[in-house]
Amino acid sequence: MSKVISSNLGYPRIGEKREWKKALEQFWAGKITKDEFLKQVEEFRLNHLQKQVDIGIDLIPVGDFSLYDHVLDTAVMFGLVPKRFEYSGGKVPVETYFDIARGTKGAVAAEMTKWFNTNYHYIVPELDNAVPTLVENRPLQFYKEAKEKLNIKGKPVILGPVTFVKLSKGYSKKDFKAVVEQFVPLYTTILRELQEEGVEWVQIDEPILSTSISKEEIELVKEVYQKLNEGATKVNILLQTYFESVEHFEDVLTLPVQGIGLDLVYDHGQNLAALKKHGFPQDKVLAAGIIDGRNIWRTNLADTLSALHEISKIVSKDRIIVQPSSSLLHVPVTVKNEEKLDEVLKGALSFADEKLYEAVVLAKGLHEGVESIQNEIKVATKAIQALNESSVRNNIDVQDAIQSLDTYQTEREAEFGVRQAIQADTFQLPLLPTTTIGSFPQTTEVRSQRLKWRKGEITGAEYETFINAEIKKWIGLQEEIGLDVFVHGEFERTDMVEFFGEKLAGFQFTKFGWVQSYGSRCVKPPLIYGDVSYDEPLTVKETVYAQSLTDKPVKGMLTGPITILNWSFVRDDISRYDVANQIALALRQEVVGLEKNGIRMIQVDEPALREGLPLKRDYWDSYLNAAVYAFKLATTPVQNETQIHTHMCYSDFEDIIDAIKALDADVISIETSRSHGELIYAFEENTYDKGIGLGVYDIHSPRIPKLEELTKNIERALQVLDLKLFWINPDCGLKTRGLEETVGALKVMVEAAAKVRESQLVNKE
Ligand code: GLN
Ligand code: ZN
């Protein structure tokens, strides 16, 4: 290579204005034909490629575009269709592809789970002893398409065999090696056909290399890549890792591949340190992932170019590829359409298109010298400086508070046992108290009123009257259902993070800043761009109004600091933990405000706590300690009488049980019904000695559960949990459900609680 090459690892699928999502949903709804649909997505695919050409990227990924998910793409390429779906071999029809992802009347959808530590979810392949066959060479097809239609010599992207099998289910761990080996000939065929077509570089993604894999697994990786290299000697393999530092660095360097891609942003500095320590083989190319592929801030070109110069002392310039740290799937498409955004903020942003431009500029700078990109450097430096100097990043009060965190009390006044007795006295709740998780159905009516208010079609006062009427209606319904602890229903919130972001200083919202979460579902994370401060009460008005209508305790409802952090794009000029603590300090004021206004139970939800766990265990403790600290910073200033609740909507928390205990919440509610009581086993090993409610029914289905199911669930839980500490609640919030099914299900739940309560009391006598 004579010049420094710029490259990309993957481009967002969704389109600047989510055109892709709309096409998918229209096809699913039968509003467009299959041909129309396929024609549309082809246009998107080619348009995304052309954009990258226009930006000036040298090595453009092909085959990364997907109709749903790239892991599912890989599975169907190997003819892996779960048995419950009709399939008789050959290329998997697009209808079957979507059936696997979304389920049919007769067959449940394949499981979906988080893609490493991102908020993207992939479809889990089910191997189940199926013999994989190559039913279509997908990368080849897309390579040819790009070449024929746009004259691009693309870089096919494939999910590597070791990561693919690792992410799949339906085989026993001891067969891992044998299963991976089954795929090797198929990958070899793919590579050989690509080679015949004249493909120069193939990107094989093995993010698993950046997790804590074992020595045996790395030996297997060696064996696999040895075979792949021998099978197709003329095509260059770029082995791509991302999201963390490579675990067995020296082993990976010696793999028989022609290029290695490293994440130099999310590696905790370890990849660069390892490069410095071990050097880099003379016969390989280094794909340097130096532009943040997961956050949305403009790259500091001056600093990054210096870092690249540093690297060029280890790897000669002509063997460096400049690229983002990971696929750009995790960032929105372009800043260009954000017309209403604050100019200073907008200037400091960089989404996918802008990041690719940065890669082009940096490759040029490295090749031709810093003078050649002087203008671009100036623009970037100025924009970043403007944001750093703006008042929103210089809130002295907030910064002082963060400096003096040690002056804040972060323990409750008394320990749990003492509080428990006081609270029992205060609330006089029955045994097995019943409650819900917070939200009640967000009907079309609720949504349309909010939209009208946002558009200025109704006044703030009219909107408030409407919200109050909803609250009142649901206080009445909760009385009728017979619950013990009420909630106000969260009708004023679209989203549990957005609502708080809109009221706290330091947040902004984009218009088109969407990223794919799973399938056609996209999320638009808030931008935490400045110091977070508390300017006005967040939830007091609605909660106090609800409490004024009933004698039953109404739980205040807040979203926790770690969840707000993990579901936002966060500024990177200060540590994430400082940002979490800023949010926690704001919530702390709200907690105090609620208490002052007579709210004696306050729930602080942390559904995203677990998903924020770092990829490598080495970093777990620091994350969990910070999470626990932020939660306690937000929740501890209350009196012993005040009961702090928290909620998490997953049950696989064996790994983090100590952190959960350390939150010192008086009551926690968690999901269990979907995992069929797996959690209960966890409690057989670990005791939990504070208030706890295991979700007794699954809110993800409209079905009204049967009384016996619920009594059975409760009784099962009571075998391992203390009767006096047990609460009865659904799995999660009810905002996606309808009114009738919600009331129906809750009535059954209350009845089940009463039944078990009675039998327990009889047992006692
Ligand atoms: N309080 C929230 C609700 O009920 C909790 C949502 C969640 O756990 N994701 O909607
Ligand atoms: Zn939940």
GROMACS .gro file of N, CA, C and O in nm, residues 11 15-16 41-54 150:
model
   72
   11TYR      N    1  -2.175   0.015   0.845
   11TYR     CA    2  -2.247   0.141   0.834
   11TYR      C    3  -2.388   0.123   0.891
   11TYR      O    4  -2.446   0.015   0.880
   15GLY      N    5  -3.085   0.436   0.794
   15GLY     CA    6  -3.111   0.552   0.707
   15GLY      C    7  -3.120   0.681   0.785
   15GLY      O    8  -3.147   0.680   0.906
   16GLU      N    9  -3.098   0.793   0.715
   16GLU     CA   10  -3.094   0.924   0.783
   16GLU      C   11  -3.223   0.951   0.858
   16GLU      O   12  -3.224   1.015   0.961
   41VAL      N   13  -3.502  -0.174  -0.030
   41VAL     CA   14  -3.383  -0.196   0.054
   41VAL      C   15  -3.255  -0.202  -0.031
   41VAL      O   16  -3.148  -0.164   0.015
   42GLU      N   17  -3.270  -0.245  -0.156
   42GLU     CA   18  -3.152  -0.243  -0.243
   42GLU      C   19  -3.106  -0.098  -0.262
   42GLU      O   20  -2.987  -0.066  -0.257
   43GLU      N   21  -3.204  -0.011  -0.282
   43GLU     CA   22  -3.170   0.131  -0.296
   43GLU      C   23  -3.096   0.183  -0.173
   43GLU      O   24  -2.996   0.253  -0.184
   44PHE      N   25  -3.148   0.148  -0.056
   44PHE     CA   26  -3.082   0.193   0.069
   44PHE      C   27  -2.938   0.143   0.072
   44PHE      O   28  -2.845   0.216   0.101
   45ARG      N   29  -2.924   0.015   0.043
   45ARG     CA   30  -2.793  -0.049   0.053
   45ARG      C   31  -2.693   0.021  -0.039
   45ARG      O   32  -2.582   0.055   0.002
   46LEU      N   33  -2.735   0.044  -0.163
   46LEU     CA   34  -2.644   0.106  -0.259
   46LEU      C   35  -2.617   0.252  -0.222
   46LEU      O   36  -2.505   0.301  -0.233
   47ASN      N   37  -2.721   0.317  -0.176
   47ASN     CA   38  -2.706   0.456  -0.135
   47ASN      C   39  -2.606   0.469  -0.019
   47ASN      O   40  -2.522   0.559  -0.018
   48HIS      N   41  -2.612   0.377   0.076
   48HIS     CA   42  -2.517   0.381   0.188
   48HIS      C   43  -2.374   0.361   0.138
   48HIS      O   44  -2.280   0.423   0.189
   49LEU      N   45  -2.358   0.275   0.038
   49LEU     CA   46  -2.224   0.252  -0.017
   49LEU      C   47  -2.175   0.378  -0.090
   49LEU      O   48  -2.062   0.422  -0.073
   50GLN      N   49  -2.266   0.434  -0.170
   50GLN     CA   50  -2.227   0.552  -0.248
   50GLN      C   51  -2.188   0.668  -0.155
   50GLN      O   52  -2.093   0.741  -0.182
   51LYS      N   53  -2.261   0.681  -0.044
   51LYS     CA   54  -2.227   0.788   0.051
   51LYS      C   55  -2.083   0.771   0.100
   51LYS      O   56  -2.009   0.868   0.114
   52GLN      N   57  -2.045   0.647   0.127
   52GLN     CA   58  -1.910   0.624   0.178
   52GLN      C   59  -1.805   0.653   0.071
   52GLN      O   60  -1.697   0.704   0.101
   53VAL      N   61  -1.841   0.624  -0.054
   53VAL     CA   62  -1.751   0.660  -0.165
   53VAL      C   63  -1.735   0.812  -0.168
   53VAL      O   64  -1.623   0.865  -0.174
   54ASP      N   65  -1.847   0.881  -0.161
   54ASP     CA   66  -1.843   1.026  -0.170
   54ASP      C   67  -1.764   1.090  -0.056
   54ASP      O   68  -1.698   1.191  -0.074
  150LEU      N   69  -2.193  -0.014  -0.867
  150LEU     CA   70  -2.129   0.113  -0.829
  150LEU      C   71  -1.979   0.115  -0.857
  150LEU      O   72  -1.911   0.212  -0.825
   0.00000   0.00000   0.00000
